[in-house]
């Protein structure tokens, strides 16, 4: 039972990490677009 819970916890951490990576990429894209718009 403990091993199963640990596996779910590890899976949750991976999903959370992937979500954070997507957020960082999205944030960088928004910042880059904002800079480009300001230049024009």
mmCIF file of C-alpha atoms in Angstrom:
data_model
loop_
_atom_site.group_PDB
_atom_site.id
_atom_site.type_symbol
_atom_site.label_atom_id
_atom_site.label_comp_id
_atom_site.label_asym_id
_atom_site.label_seq_id
_atom_site.Cartn_x
_atom_site.Cartn_y
_atom_site.Cartn_z
ATOM 1 C CA UNK A 1 0.000 0.000 0.000
ATOM 2 C CA UNK A 2 2.797 2.415 0.889
ATOM 3 C CA UNK A 3 4.558 1.720 -2.414
ATOM 4 C CA UNK A 4 1.342 2.482 -4.302
ATOM 5 C CA UNK A 5 0.878 5.783 -2.458
ATOM 6 C CA UNK A 6 4.496 6.711 -3.156
ATOM 7 C CA UNK A 7 3.942 6.003 -6.855
ATOM 8 C CA UNK A 8 0.876 8.261 -6.943
ATOM 9 C CA UNK A 9 2.806 10.992 -5.132
ATOM 10 C CA UNK A 10 5.693 10.708 -7.613
ATOM 11 C CA UNK A 11 3.230 10.826 -10.524
ATOM 12 C CA UNK A 12 1.632 13.944 -9.031
ATOM 13 C CA UNK A 13 5.020 15.654 -8.748
ATOM 14 C CA UNK A 14 5.766 14.878 -12.419
ATOM 15 C CA UNK A 15 2.410 16.289 -13.520
ATOM 16 C CA UNK A 16 2.965 19.397 -11.400
ATOM 17 C CA UNK A 17 6.466 19.865 -12.838
ATOM 18 C CA UNK A 18 5.144 19.540 -16.397
ATOM 19 C CA UNK A 19 2.427 22.094 -15.598
ATOM 20 C CA UNK A 20 4.995 24.546 -14.204
ATOM 21 C CA UNK A 21 7.135 24.147 -17.340
ATOM 22 C CA UNK A 22 4.121 24.952 -19.525
ATOM 23 C CA UNK A 23 3.358 28.013 -17.376
ATOM 24 C CA UNK A 24 6.963 29.234 -17.692
ATOM 25 C CA UNK A 25 6.927 28.778 -21.477
ATOM 26 C CA UNK A 26 3.565 30.577 -21.743
ATOM 27 C CA UNK A 27 4.818 33.423 -19.517
ATOM 28 C CA UNK A 28 7.988 33.823 -21.606
ATOM 29 C CA UNK A 29 5.934 33.947 -24.822
ATOM 30 C CA UNK A 30 3.667 36.612 -23.334
ATOM 31 C CA UNK A 31 6.676 38.675 -22.222
ATOM 32 C CA UNK A 32 8.355 38.383 -25.638
ATOM 33 C CA UNK A 33 5.161 39.413 -27.431
ATOM 34 C CA UNK A 34 4.744 42.359 -25.068
ATOM 35 C CA UNK A 35 8.311 43.513 -25.794
ATOM 36 C CA UNK A 36 7.762 43.200 -29.560
ATOM 37 C CA UNK A 37 4.539 45.216 -29.367
ATOM 38 C CA UNK A 38 6.273 47.940 -27.346
ATOM 39 C CA UNK A 39 9.038 48.228 -29.963
ATOM 40 C CA UNK A 40 6.521 48.874 -32.763
#
